[in-house]
PDB file of C-alpha atoms in Angstrom:
ATOM      1  CA  MET A   1       0.972 -33.757 -18.840  1.00  0.00           C
ATOM      2  CA  PRO A   2       1.124 -31.058 -16.109  1.00  0.00           C
ATOM      3  CA  GLY A   3       4.593 -29.993 -17.222  1.00  0.00           C
ATOM      4  CA  ALA A   4       3.463 -29.596 -20.808  1.00  0.00           C
ATOM      5  CA  LYS A   5       0.455 -27.550 -19.678  1.00  0.00           C
ATOM      6  CA  ARG A   6       2.697 -25.172 -17.715  1.00  0.00           C
ATOM      7  CA  THR A   7       4.976 -24.683 -20.688  1.00  0.00           C
ATOM      8  CA  GLY A   8       2.043 -24.082 -23.023  1.00  0.00           C
ATOM      9  CA  VAL A   9       0.432 -21.478 -20.771  1.00  0.00           C
ATOM     10  CA  ALA A  10       3.664 -19.589 -20.156  1.00  0.00           C
ATOM     11  CA  ALA A  11       4.345 -19.470 -23.862  1.00  0.00           C
ATOM     12  CA  SER A  12       0.869 -18.151 -24.665  1.00  0.00           C
ATOM     13  CA  VAL A  13       0.814 -15.345 -22.070  1.00  0.00           C
ATOM     14  CA  SER A  14       0.888 -11.768 -23.315  1.00  0.00           C
ATOM     15  CA  VAL A  15       1.365  -8.748 -21.070  1.00  0.00           C
ATOM     16  CA  ARG A  16       0.153  -5.236 -21.876  1.00  0.00           C
ATOM     17  CA  PRO A  17      -1.008  -2.054 -20.104  1.00  0.00           C
ATOM     18  CA  LEU A  18      -4.316  -2.367 -18.291  1.00  0.00           C
ATOM     19  CA  ALA A  19      -7.056  -0.463 -20.137  1.00  0.00           C
ATOM     20  CA  GLU A  20     -10.352   0.801 -18.758  1.00  0.00           C
ATOM     21  CA  PRO A  21     -12.423  -2.033 -20.341  1.00  0.00           C
ATOM     22  CA  ASP A  22     -10.224  -4.517 -18.422  1.00  0.00           C
ATOM     23  CA  LEU A  23     -11.127  -3.145 -14.988  1.00  0.00           C
ATOM     24  CA  ASP A  24     -14.132  -5.317 -14.187  1.00  0.00           C
ATOM     25  CA  ARG A  25     -12.352  -8.538 -15.125  1.00  0.00           C
ATOM     26  CA  ALA A  26      -9.126  -7.554 -13.340  1.00  0.00           C
ATOM     27  CA  ASP A  27     -11.106  -6.662 -10.216  1.00  0.00           C
ATOM     28  CA  ALA A  28     -12.972  -9.985 -10.268  1.00  0.00           C
ATOM     29  CA  ILE A  29      -9.705 -11.943 -10.566  1.00  0.00           C
ATOM     30  CA  PHE A  30      -8.112  -9.883  -7.785  1.00  0.00           C
ATOM     31  CA  ARG A  31     -10.928 -10.761  -5.387  1.00  0.00           C
ATOM     32  CA  VAL A  32     -11.224 -14.449  -6.234  1.00  0.00           C
ATOM     33  CA  ALA A  33      -7.437 -14.926  -6.151  1.00  0.00           C
ATOM     34  CA  PHE A  34      -7.049 -13.506  -2.644  1.00  0.00           C
ATOM     35  CA  GLY A  35     -10.243 -15.160  -1.429  1.00  0.00           C
ATOM     36  CA  THR A  36      -9.207 -18.561  -2.772  1.00  0.00           C
ATOM     37  CA  PHE A  37      -5.698 -18.382  -1.315  1.00  0.00           C
ATOM     38  CA  LEU A  38      -7.007 -17.362   2.116  1.00  0.00           C
ATOM     39  CA  GLY A  39      -9.797 -19.940   2.106  1.00  0.00           C
ATOM     40  CA  ALA A  40     -12.773 -17.564   2.060  1.00  0.00           C
ATOM     41  CA  PRO A  41     -16.124 -19.368   1.693  1.00  0.00           C
ATOM     42  CA  GLU A  42     -17.175 -16.956  -1.095  1.00  0.00           C
ATOM     43  CA  PRO A  43     -13.886 -15.855  -2.653  1.00  0.00           C
ATOM     44  CA  GLU A  44     -15.529 -13.762  -5.367  1.00  0.00           C
ATOM     45  CA  THR A  45     -16.773 -11.321  -2.678  1.00  0.00           C
ATOM     46  CA  PHE A  46     -13.437 -11.033  -0.859  1.00  0.00           C
ATOM     47  CA  PHE A  47     -12.493  -7.455   0.129  1.00  0.00           C
ATOM     48  CA  ALA A  48     -16.211  -6.586  -0.101  1.00  0.00           C
ATOM     49  CA  THR A  49     -16.546  -2.857  -0.923  1.00  0.00           C
ATOM     50  CA  ALA A  50     -12.812  -2.065  -0.881  1.00  0.00           C
ATOM     51  CA  ASP A  51     -11.343  -1.252  -4.304  1.00  0.00           C
ATOM     52  CA  TYR A  52      -7.678  -1.724  -5.130  1.00  0.00           C
ATOM     53  CA  VAL A  53      -7.827  -2.256  -8.884  1.00  0.00           C
ATOM     54  CA  ARG A  54      -9.728   0.800 -10.110  1.00  0.00           C
ATOM     55  CA  THR A  55      -8.109   3.173  -7.638  1.00  0.00           C
ATOM     56  CA  ARG A  56      -4.555   2.131  -8.496  1.00  0.00           C
ATOM     57  CA  TRP A  57      -5.226   2.175 -12.219  1.00  0.00           C
ATOM     58  CA  ALA A  58      -6.694   5.684 -11.961  1.00  0.00           C
ATOM     59  CA  ALA A  59      -3.716   6.843  -9.894  1.00  0.00           C
ATOM     60  CA  ASP A  60      -1.256   5.862 -12.650  1.00  0.00           C
ATOM     61  CA  PRO A  61      -2.606   4.043 -15.737  1.00  0.00           C
ATOM     62  CA  HIS A  62       0.936   3.758 -17.122  1.00  0.00           C
ATOM     63  CA  ALA A  63       1.971   1.565 -14.174  1.00  0.00           C
ATOM     64  CA  ALA A  64      -0.890  -0.959 -14.359  1.00  0.00           C
ATOM     65  CA  PHE A  65      -0.597  -4.157 -16.385  1.00  0.00           C
ATOM     66  CA  VAL A  66      -2.626  -7.222 -17.326  1.00  0.00           C
ATOM     67  CA  ALA A  67      -1.667 -10.680 -18.511  1.00  0.00           C
ATOM     68  CA  THR A  68      -3.828 -12.271 -21.189  1.00  0.00           C
ATOM     69  CA  VAL A  69      -4.167 -15.762 -22.631  1.00  0.00           C
ATOM     70  CA  ASP A  70      -5.915 -15.993 -25.985  1.00  0.00           C
ATOM     71  CA  GLY A  71      -7.014 -12.396 -25.515  1.00  0.00           C
ATOM     72  CA  GLU A  72      -8.671 -13.013 -22.129  1.00  0.00           C
ATOM     73  CA  VAL A  73      -7.431 -11.170 -19.016  1.00  0.00           C
ATOM     74  CA  VAL A  74      -6.026 -13.681 -16.514  1.00  0.00           C
ATOM     75  CA  GLY A  75      -4.124 -11.472 -14.060  1.00  0.00           C
ATOM     76  CA  SER A  76      -2.868  -8.002 -13.206  1.00  0.00           C
ATOM     77  CA  ASN A  77      -0.130  -6.112 -11.399  1.00  0.00           C
ATOM     78  CA  PHE A  78       0.447  -2.509 -10.350  1.00  0.00           C
ATOM     79  CA  ALA A  79       3.548  -0.431  -9.581  1.00  0.00           C
ATOM     80  CA  ALA A  80       3.711   2.645  -7.338  1.00  0.00           C
ATOM     81  CA  ASP A  81       6.271   5.439  -7.389  1.00  0.00           C
ATOM     82  CA  TRP A  82       6.980   7.048  -4.012  1.00  0.00           C
ATOM     83  CA  GLY A  83      10.062   8.969  -5.113  1.00  0.00           C
ATOM     84  CA  SER A  84      13.142   7.051  -3.992  1.00  0.00           C
ATOM     85  CA  VAL A  85      10.864   4.161  -2.977  1.00  0.00           C
ATOM     86  CA  GLY A  86       8.923   1.945  -5.362  1.00  0.00           C
ATOM     87  CA  PHE A  87       6.645  -0.961  -4.567  1.00  0.00           C
ATOM     88  CA  PHE A  88       4.226  -3.170  -6.454  1.00  0.00           C
ATOM     89  CA  GLY A  89       1.014  -5.077  -5.984  1.00  0.00           C
ATOM     90  CA  PRO A  90      -1.460  -6.484  -5.778  1.00  0.00           C
ATOM     91  CA  LEU A  91      -0.180  -9.088  -8.236  1.00  0.00           C
ATOM     92  CA  THR A  92      -3.024 -11.538  -8.832  1.00  0.00           C
ATOM     93  CA  VAL A  93      -3.583 -14.423 -11.243  1.00  0.00           C
ATOM     94  CA  ARG A  94      -6.692 -16.461 -11.994  1.00  0.00           C
ATOM     95  CA  PRO A  95      -6.482 -19.461  -9.615  1.00  0.00           C
ATOM     96  CA  ASP A  96      -6.674 -22.159 -12.307  1.00  0.00           C
ATOM     97  CA  LEU A  97      -3.494 -20.687 -13.817  1.00  0.00           C
ATOM     98  CA  TRP A  98      -1.437 -20.521 -10.632  1.00  0.00           C
ATOM     99  CA  ASP A  99       2.131 -21.894 -10.782  1.00  0.00           C
ATOM    100  CA  GLN A 100       2.214 -21.690 -14.577  1.00  0.00           C
ATOM    101  CA  GLY A 101       4.494 -18.689 -15.103  1.00  0.00           C
ATOM    102  CA  VAL A 102       1.874 -15.931 -15.344  1.00  0.00           C
ATOM    103  CA  GLY A 103       3.125 -14.172 -12.224  1.00  0.00           C
ATOM    104  CA  ARG A 104       6.666 -14.042 -13.585  1.00  0.00           C
ATOM    105  CA  ARG A 105       5.435 -12.419 -16.773  1.00  0.00           C
ATOM    106  CA  LEU A 106       3.581  -9.790 -14.720  1.00  0.00           C
ATOM    107  CA  MET A 107       6.782  -8.973 -12.851  1.00  0.00           C
ATOM    108  CA  GLU A 108       8.560  -7.867 -16.031  1.00  0.00           C
ATOM    109  CA  PRO A 109       6.728  -4.582 -16.696  1.00  0.00           C
ATOM    110  CA  VAL A 110       6.761  -3.424 -13.072  1.00  0.00           C
ATOM    111  CA  MET A 111      10.518  -4.002 -12.841  1.00  0.00           C
ATOM    112  CA  ALA A 112      10.827  -1.925 -16.017  1.00  0.00           C
ATOM    113  CA  CYS A 113       8.826   0.846 -14.303  1.00  0.00           C
ATOM    114  CA  PHE A 114      11.260   0.865 -11.398  1.00  0.00           C
ATOM    115  CA  ASP A 115      14.195   1.118 -13.815  1.00  0.00           C
ATOM    116  CA  THR A 116      12.544   4.096 -15.497  1.00  0.00           C
ATOM    117  CA  TRP A 117      11.718   5.812 -12.211  1.00  0.00           C
ATOM    118  CA  GLU A 118      15.190   5.078 -10.795  1.00  0.00           C
ATOM    119  CA  ASN A 119      13.862   4.215  -7.337  1.00  0.00           C
ATOM    120  CA  SER A 120      16.673   3.333  -4.963  1.00  0.00           C
ATOM    121  CA  HIS A 121      14.659   1.085  -2.628  1.00  0.00           C
ATOM    122  CA  LEU A 122      11.996  -1.381  -3.800  1.00  0.00           C
ATOM    123  CA  GLY A 123       9.496  -3.412  -1.851  1.00  0.00           C
ATOM    124  CA  LEU A 124       6.349  -5.497  -1.665  1.00  0.00           C
ATOM    125  CA  PHE A 125       3.973  -7.070   0.845  1.00  0.00           C
ATOM    126  CA  THR A 126       3.250 -10.771   0.573  1.00  0.00           C
ATOM    127  CA  PHE A 127       2.106 -13.801   2.554  1.00  0.00           C
ATOM    128  CA  SER A 128       4.717 -14.686   5.155  1.00  0.00           C
ATOM    129  CA  HIS A 129       3.591 -18.329   5.253  1.00  0.00           C
ATOM    130  CA  SER A 130       3.844 -18.936   1.491  1.00  0.00           C
ATOM    131  CA  PRO A 131       7.183 -20.356   0.257  1.00  0.00           C
ATOM    132  CA  LYS A 132       6.146 -20.007  -3.390  1.00  0.00           C
ATOM    133  CA  HIS A 133       5.510 -16.271  -3.040  1.00  0.00           C
ATOM    134  CA  LEU A 134       8.812 -15.704  -1.263  1.00  0.00           C
ATOM    135  CA  GLU A 135      10.674 -17.693  -3.906  1.00  0.00           C
ATOM    136  CA  LEU A 136       9.036 -15.886  -6.830  1.00  0.00           C
ATOM    137  CA  TYR A 137      10.052 -12.480  -5.545  1.00  0.00           C
ATOM    138  CA  ARG A 138      13.485 -13.632  -4.397  1.00  0.00           C
ATOM    139  CA  ARG A 139      14.254 -14.374  -8.064  1.00  0.00           C
ATOM    140  CA  TYR A 140      13.940 -10.649  -8.724  1.00  0.00           C
ATOM    141  CA  GLY A 141      16.286  -9.669  -5.919  1.00  0.00           C
ATOM    142  CA  PHE A 142      13.728  -9.061  -3.133  1.00  0.00           C
ATOM    143  CA  TRP A 143      14.527 -10.326   0.338  1.00  0.00           C
ATOM    144  CA  PRO A 144      12.066 -10.957   3.216  1.00  0.00           C
ATOM    145  CA  ARG A 145      12.803  -8.803   6.243  1.00  0.00           C
ATOM    146  CA  PHE A 146       9.929  -7.730   8.488  1.00  0.00           C
ATOM    147  CA  LEU A 147       6.535  -8.945   9.536  1.00  0.00           C
ATOM    148  CA  THR A 148       3.951  -6.243   8.892  1.00  0.00           C
ATOM    149  CA  ALA A 149       0.700  -6.135  10.828  1.00  0.00           C
ATOM    150  CA  VAL A 150      -2.408  -4.673   9.225  1.00  0.00           C
ATOM    151  CA  MET A 151      -4.223  -3.481  12.337  1.00  0.00           C
ATOM    152  CA  LYS A 152      -7.672  -2.183  13.208  1.00  0.00           C
ATOM    153  CA  LYS A 153      -9.467  -0.554  16.100  1.00  0.00           C
ATOM    154  CA  PRO A 154     -12.986   0.728  16.780  1.00  0.00           C
ATOM    155  CA  VAL A 155     -13.202   4.478  16.290  1.00  0.00           C
ATOM    156  CA  ALA A 156     -13.732   6.559  19.421  1.00  0.00           C
ATOM    157  CA  ALA A 157     -14.394  10.282  19.561  1.00  0.00           C
ATOM    158  CA  GLY A 158     -11.749  12.437  21.193  1.00  0.00           C
ATOM    159  CA  ALA A 159     -10.661  16.021  21.543  1.00  0.00           C
ATOM    160  CA  ALA A 160      -9.934  18.043  18.400  1.00  0.00           C
ATOM    161  CA  VAL A 161      -6.285  17.915  17.361  1.00  0.00           C
ATOM    162  CA  PRO A 162      -4.601  21.339  17.299  1.00  0.00           C
ATOM    163  CA  GLY A 163      -2.840  22.293  14.069  1.00  0.00           C
ATOM    164  CA  ARG A 164      -4.671  19.694  11.969  1.00  0.00           C
ATOM    165  CA  VAL A 165      -5.358  20.769   8.386  1.00  0.00           C
ATOM    166  CA  LEU A 166      -7.065  18.736   5.656  1.00  0.00           C
ATOM    167  CA  TYR A 167      -5.674  18.886   2.123  1.00  0.00           C
ATOM    168  CA  ARG A 168      -9.126  19.230   0.550  1.00  0.00           C
ATOM    169  CA  GLU A 169      -9.728  22.427   2.540  1.00  0.00           C
ATOM    170  CA  LEU A 170      -6.716  24.205   1.040  1.00  0.00           C
ATOM    171  CA  THR A 171      -6.736  26.536  -1.942  1.00  0.00           C
ATOM    172  CA  ALA A 172      -4.867  25.545  -5.097  1.00  0.00           C
ATOM    173  CA  ALA A 173      -1.920  27.737  -4.123  1.00  0.00           C
ATOM    174  CA  GLU A 174      -1.892  26.359  -0.587  1.00  0.00           C
ATOM    175  CA  ARG A 175      -1.897  22.804  -1.932  1.00  0.00           C
ATOM    176  CA  THR A 176       1.269  23.492  -3.904  1.00  0.00           C
ATOM    177  CA  GLY A 177       2.972  24.608  -0.718  1.00  0.00           C
ATOM    178  CA  ALA A 178       1.572  21.657   1.217  1.00  0.00           C
ATOM    179  CA  LEU A 179       3.006  19.200  -1.310  1.00  0.00           C
ATOM    180  CA  SER A 180       6.398  20.850  -1.016  1.00  0.00           C
ATOM    181  CA  ARG A 181       6.296  20.647   2.770  1.00  0.00           C
ATOM    182  CA  SER A 182       5.146  17.032   2.608  1.00  0.00           C
ATOM    183  CA  ARG A 183       8.187  16.175   0.479  1.00  0.00           C
ATOM    184  CA  ALA A 184      10.424  17.841   3.047  1.00  0.00           C
ATOM    185  CA  LEU A 185       8.868  15.763   5.821  1.00  0.00           C
ATOM    186  CA  THR A 186       9.037  12.418   4.025  1.00  0.00           C
ATOM    187  CA  GLY A 187      12.533  13.234   2.773  1.00  0.00           C
ATOM    188  CA  ALA A 188      13.606  13.632   6.390  1.00  0.00           C
ATOM    189  CA  VAL A 189      12.147  10.187   7.134  1.00  0.00           C
ATOM    190  CA  TYR A 190      13.964   8.614   4.163  1.00  0.00           C
ATOM    191  CA  GLU A 191      15.956  10.474   1.544  1.00  0.00           C
ATOM    192  CA  GLY A 192      13.906  11.038  -1.595  1.00  0.00           C
ATOM    193  CA  LEU A 193      10.690   9.511  -0.239  1.00  0.00           C
ATOM    194  CA  SER A 194       7.682  11.383  -1.669  1.00  0.00           C
ATOM    195  CA  LEU A 195       3.951  10.762  -1.233  1.00  0.00           C
ATOM    196  CA  GLU A 196       2.927  13.488  -3.673  1.00  0.00           C
ATOM    197  CA  ARG A 197       1.326  11.029  -6.121  1.00  0.00           C
ATOM    198  CA  GLU A 198      -0.729   9.370  -3.366  1.00  0.00           C
ATOM    199  CA  ILE A 199      -1.896  12.698  -1.965  1.00  0.00           C
ATOM    200  CA  MET A 200      -3.026  13.966  -5.363  1.00  0.00           C
ATOM    201  CA  ALA A 201      -4.610  10.648  -6.391  1.00  0.00           C
ATOM    202  CA  THR A 202      -6.578  10.439  -3.146  1.00  0.00           C
ATOM    203  CA  HIS A 203      -7.862  13.974  -3.668  1.00  0.00           C
ATOM    204  CA  ALA A 204      -8.584  13.636  -7.402  1.00  0.00           C
ATOM    205  CA  GLN A 205     -10.544  10.397  -6.973  1.00  0.00           C
ATOM    206  CA  GLY A 206     -12.375  11.505  -3.842  1.00  0.00           C
ATOM    207  CA  LEU A 207     -11.064   8.497  -1.922  1.00  0.00           C
ATOM    208  CA  GLY A 208     -10.602  10.279   1.390  1.00  0.00           C
ATOM    209  CA  ASP A 209      -8.256  13.034   2.513  1.00  0.00           C
ATOM    210  CA  THR A 210      -4.712  13.830   3.589  1.00  0.00           C
ATOM    211  CA  ILE A 211      -4.117  15.080   7.116  1.00  0.00           C
ATOM    212  CA  LEU A 212      -1.409  17.701   7.590  1.00  0.00           C
ATOM    213  CA  LEU A 213      -0.138  18.509  11.086  1.00  0.00           C
ATOM    214  CA  GLU A 214       1.275  22.000  11.314  1.00  0.00           C
ATOM    215  CA  GLY A 215       4.519  22.453  13.217  1.00  0.00           C
ATOM    216  CA  ALA A 216       6.825  25.324  14.020  1.00  0.00           C
ATOM    217  CA  ASP A 217       8.538  27.482  11.386  1.00  0.00           C
ATOM    218  CA  SER A 218       6.167  26.351   8.582  1.00  0.00           C
ATOM    219  CA  GLU A 219       7.330  22.744   8.902  1.00  0.00           C
ATOM    220  CA  LEU A 220       4.926  19.830   9.012  1.00  0.00           C
ATOM    221  CA  ASP A 221       4.954  17.711  12.139  1.00  0.00           C
ATOM    222  CA  GLY A 222       3.174  14.884  10.362  1.00  0.00           C
ATOM    223  CA  LEU A 223       0.971  13.752   7.503  1.00  0.00           C
ATOM    224  CA  ALA A 224      -1.400  10.875   6.830  1.00  0.00           C
ATOM    225  CA  VAL A 225      -2.956   9.843   3.520  1.00  0.00           C
ATOM    226  CA  CYS A 226      -6.311   8.315   4.455  1.00  0.00           C
ATOM    227  CA  HIS A 227      -8.832   6.378   2.372  1.00  0.00           C
ATOM    228  CA  CYS A 228     -12.387   6.520   3.655  1.00  0.00           C
ATOM    229  CA  GLY A 229     -15.316   4.217   3.016  1.00  0.00           C
ATOM    230  CA  ALA A 230     -16.636   2.104   0.163  1.00  0.00           C
ATOM    231  CA  GLY A 231     -14.975   2.432  -3.239  1.00  0.00           C
ATOM    232  CA  SER A 232     -11.593   3.269  -1.736  1.00  0.00           C
ATOM    233  CA  GLU A 233      -8.938   0.877  -0.424  1.00  0.00           C
ATOM    234  CA  ALA A 234     -10.612   1.159   2.980  1.00  0.00           C
ATOM    235  CA  GLY A 235     -14.033  -0.345   2.289  1.00  0.00           C
ATOM    236  CA  GLU A 236     -17.360   0.341   3.929  1.00  0.00           C
ATOM    237  CA  ASP A 237     -17.266   1.910   7.427  1.00  0.00           C
ATOM    238  CA  VAL A 238     -13.439   1.979   7.470  1.00  0.00           C
ATOM    239  CA  CYS A 239     -10.850   4.760   7.526  1.00  0.00           C
ATOM    240  CA  PHE A 240      -7.582   3.281   6.210  1.00  0.00           C
ATOM    241  CA  VAL A 241      -4.292   5.084   6.781  1.00  0.00           C
ATOM    242  CA  LYS A 242      -2.474   4.187   3.573  1.00  0.00           C
ATOM    243  CA  PHE A 243       0.584   6.142   4.647  1.00  0.00           C
ATOM    244  CA  GLY A 244       1.432   8.193   7.702  1.00  0.00           C
ATOM    245  CA  ALA A 245       4.659   9.671   9.038  1.00  0.00           C
ATOM    246  CA  VAL A 246       5.928  12.265  11.468  1.00  0.00           C
ATOM    247  CA  ARG A 247       9.010  14.442  11.437  1.00  0.00           C
ATOM    248  CA  PRO A 248      11.953  12.583  12.991  1.00  0.00           C
ATOM    249  CA  GLY A 249      13.628  13.919  16.112  1.00  0.00           C
ATOM    250  CA  PRO A 250      13.422  13.905  19.904  1.00  0.00           C
ATOM    251  CA  ASP A 251       9.652  14.501  20.008  1.00  0.00           C
ATOM    252  CA  ALA A 252       8.733  12.083  17.217  1.00  0.00           C
ATOM    253  CA  ALA A 253       6.811   9.762  19.555  1.00  0.00           C
ATOM    254  CA  ASP A 254       4.615  12.625  20.765  1.00  0.00           C
ATOM    255  CA  ARG A 255       4.013  13.733  17.174  1.00  0.00           C
ATOM    256  CA  PHE A 256       3.049  10.164  16.303  1.00  0.00           C
ATOM    257  CA  GLU A 257       0.443  10.087  19.075  1.00  0.00           C
ATOM    258  CA  ARG A 258      -0.939  13.365  17.762  1.00  0.00           C
ATOM    259  CA  LEU A 259      -1.097  11.954  14.232  1.00  0.00           C
ATOM    260  CA  LEU A 260      -3.038   8.901  15.399  1.00  0.00           C
ATOM    261  CA  ASP A 261      -5.443  11.232  17.204  1.00  0.00           C
ATOM    262  CA  ALA A 262      -5.896  13.212  13.978  1.00  0.00           C
ATOM    263  CA  CYS A 263      -6.615  10.063  11.950  1.00  0.00           C
ATOM    264  CA  GLU A 264      -9.245   8.979  14.446  1.00  0.00           C
ATOM    265  CA  GLN A 265     -10.764  12.470  14.364  1.00  0.00           C
ATOM    266  CA  LEU A 266     -11.090  12.227  10.577  1.00  0.00           C
ATOM    267  CA  ALA A 267     -12.810   8.845  10.916  1.00  0.00           C
ATOM    268  CA  VAL A 268     -15.290  10.330  13.391  1.00  0.00           C
ATOM    269  CA  GLU A 269     -16.017  13.259  11.054  1.00  0.00           C
ATOM    270  CA  LYS A 270     -16.636  10.832   8.185  1.00  0.00           C
ATOM    271  CA  GLY A 271     -18.974   8.738  10.328  1.00  0.00           C
ATOM    272  CA  LEU A 272     -16.760   5.648  10.046  1.00  0.00           C
ATOM    273  CA  GLY A 273     -16.592   2.958  12.704  1.00  0.00           C
ATOM    274  CA  GLN A 274     -13.168   1.380  12.168  1.00  0.00           C
ATOM    275  CA  LEU A 275      -9.628   2.690  11.767  1.00  0.00           C
ATOM    276  CA  ASP A 276      -7.125   0.507   9.858  1.00  0.00           C
ATOM    277  CA  ALA A 277      -3.370   1.033   9.655  1.00  0.00           C
ATOM    278  CA  GLY A 278      -0.371  -1.098   8.677  1.00  0.00           C
ATOM    279  CA  MET A 279       2.724  -1.232  10.834  1.00  0.00           C
ATOM    280  CA  SER A 280       6.083  -2.908  10.310  1.00  0.00           C
ATOM    281  CA  LEU A 281       7.168  -4.727  13.446  1.00  0.00           C
ATOM    282  CA  ALA A 282      10.630  -3.284  12.862  1.00  0.00           C
ATOM    283  CA  ARG A 283       9.211   0.068  14.053  1.00  0.00           C
ATOM    284  CA  GLU A 284       9.109  -1.169  17.613  1.00  0.00           C
ATOM    285  CA  ASP A 285       7.927   1.836  19.583  1.00  0.00           C
ATOM    286  CA  ALA A 286       5.333   2.842  16.981  1.00  0.00           C
ATOM    287  CA  TYR A 287       3.922  -0.699  17.009  1.00  0.00           C
ATOM    288  CA  ARG A 288       3.770  -0.789  20.820  1.00  0.00           C
ATOM    289  CA  ARG A 289       1.961   2.561  20.904  1.00  0.00           C
ATOM    290  CA  MET A 290      -0.658   1.302  18.474  1.00  0.00           C
ATOM    291  CA  ILE A 291      -1.210  -1.828  20.568  1.00  0.00           C
ATOM    292  CA  HIS A 292      -1.604   0.378  23.651  1.00  0.00           C
ATOM    293  CA  ARG A 293      -4.290   2.374  21.828  1.00  0.00           C
ATOM    294  CA  GLY A 294      -6.319  -0.748  21.112  1.00  0.00           C
ATOM    295  CA  PHE A 295      -5.194  -1.631  17.583  1.00  0.00           C
ATOM    296  CA  ARG A 296      -5.240  -5.368  16.902  1.00  0.00           C
ATOM    297  CA  THR A 297      -3.841  -7.306  13.929  1.00  0.00           C
ATOM    298  CA  TRP A 298      -6.368  -8.748  11.477  1.00  0.00           C
ATOM    299  CA  LEU A 299      -3.955  -9.526   8.618  1.00  0.00           C
ATOM    300  CA  GLN A 300      -0.238 -10.221   8.785  1.00  0.00           C
ATOM    301  CA  GLY A 301       2.325 -10.469   6.027  1.00  0.00           C
ATOM    302  CA  VAL A 302       5.982  -9.867   5.349  1.00  0.00           C
ATOM    303  CA  THR A 303       7.623  -7.036   3.443  1.00  0.00           C
ATOM    304  CA  MET A 304      10.375  -7.943   0.997  1.00  0.00           C
ATOM    305  CA  HIS A 305      13.038  -5.409   0.122  1.00  0.00           C
ATOM    306  CA  LYS A 306      15.469  -4.792  -2.701  1.00  0.00           C
ATOM    307  CA  PRO A 307      18.258  -4.247  -1.803  1.00  0.00           C
ATOM    308  CA  ASN A 308      18.247  -6.233   1.442  1.00  0.00           C
ATOM    309  CA  GLU A 309      18.194  -3.097   3.599  1.00  0.00           C
ATOM    310  CA  SER A 310      15.755  -1.725   6.143  1.00  0.00           C
ATOM    311  CA  GLY A 311      14.778   1.429   4.251  1.00  0.00           C
ATOM    312  CA  TYR A 312      12.575   3.427   6.621  1.00  0.00           C
ATOM    313  CA  SER A 313      11.600   0.383   8.708  1.00  0.00           C
ATOM    314  CA  HIS A 314      13.761   0.697  11.811  1.00  0.00           C
ATOM    315  CA  PRO A 315      13.136   1.235  15.550  1.00  0.00           C
ATOM    316  CA  ASP A 316      13.360   5.036  15.353  1.00  0.00           C
ATOM    317  CA  ALA A 317      10.826   5.379  12.516  1.00  0.00           C
ATOM    318  CA  TYR A 318       7.261   6.465  13.184  1.00  0.00           C
ATOM    319  CA  VAL A 319       5.724   5.515   9.852  1.00  0.00           C
ATOM    320  CA  ILE A 320       2.420   3.825   8.964  1.00  0.00           C
ATOM    321  CA  ASP A 321       2.174   1.758   5.769  1.00  0.00           C
ATOM    322  CA  ASP A 322       1.905  -1.833   4.583  1.00  0.00           C
ATOM    323  CA  TRP A 323       2.754  -1.921   0.803  1.00  0.00           C
ATOM    324  CA  ARG A 324      -0.284  -4.084   0.004  1.00  0.00           C
TER     325      ARG A 324
END
């Protein structure tokens, strides 16, 4: 009986930290799960050369988890700590075990991570057209709020951006100062928001680079954590802006244009043909400016928030991210 099968599977699921020997299997399930759900003709090759599983495990092995049945890995989930903000994903389960309680079991350890980290605002990105995904996450207090467009544009060469500094070019001492200034910038965007872990993980794994835009009085005007090429979350021939933000204030729109210029300059320097960036449609002016520049949506989802508040997704925010 289908009901008996669901009960049996749920009862036999174990959840534990993801270990290095699990990476290949977790990556294979991640690809086939997304590819199957989205109807890809060859789901096992979905996301091609982009890597979400190994990169997120390496960034924080203590926040990566697998579900097993009879000792075999059947799914995984990852949590991320951005200071006052926490988010999770990708949560993926082997397709033949969908709707059998495995996803709920994988939610338990990430919610425990958020309790430990004491994040004040939690979120996730999921399929806006999937009632079962929305209902699963609603059970944990998440509420759907904003469509988020994952956008792309062909890279075009432009003039060099003044005041642009790359994190990898800094000395060890300069990096310490840069991290402090980055916290000040993101804290001005949303109290307690910190991208320090993403900046250091991107550098340590060689996934790309972080752009720093120098401003007046030693402040940063903007920053962007970018993944570049195969083996990162970008994939082959892509520069992916995992997070970008500019200092709020009267000239924020101009700073945002400068940051987009700097991201495209990095893509040109890396020899990459496409620039990807996620944008919440709640950030109205930022979204319109990206459209004007030639960005077009290739994947659309919805962000869910706990509590049911906007966080840093509001019309005055000039922030790039997508919480995938």
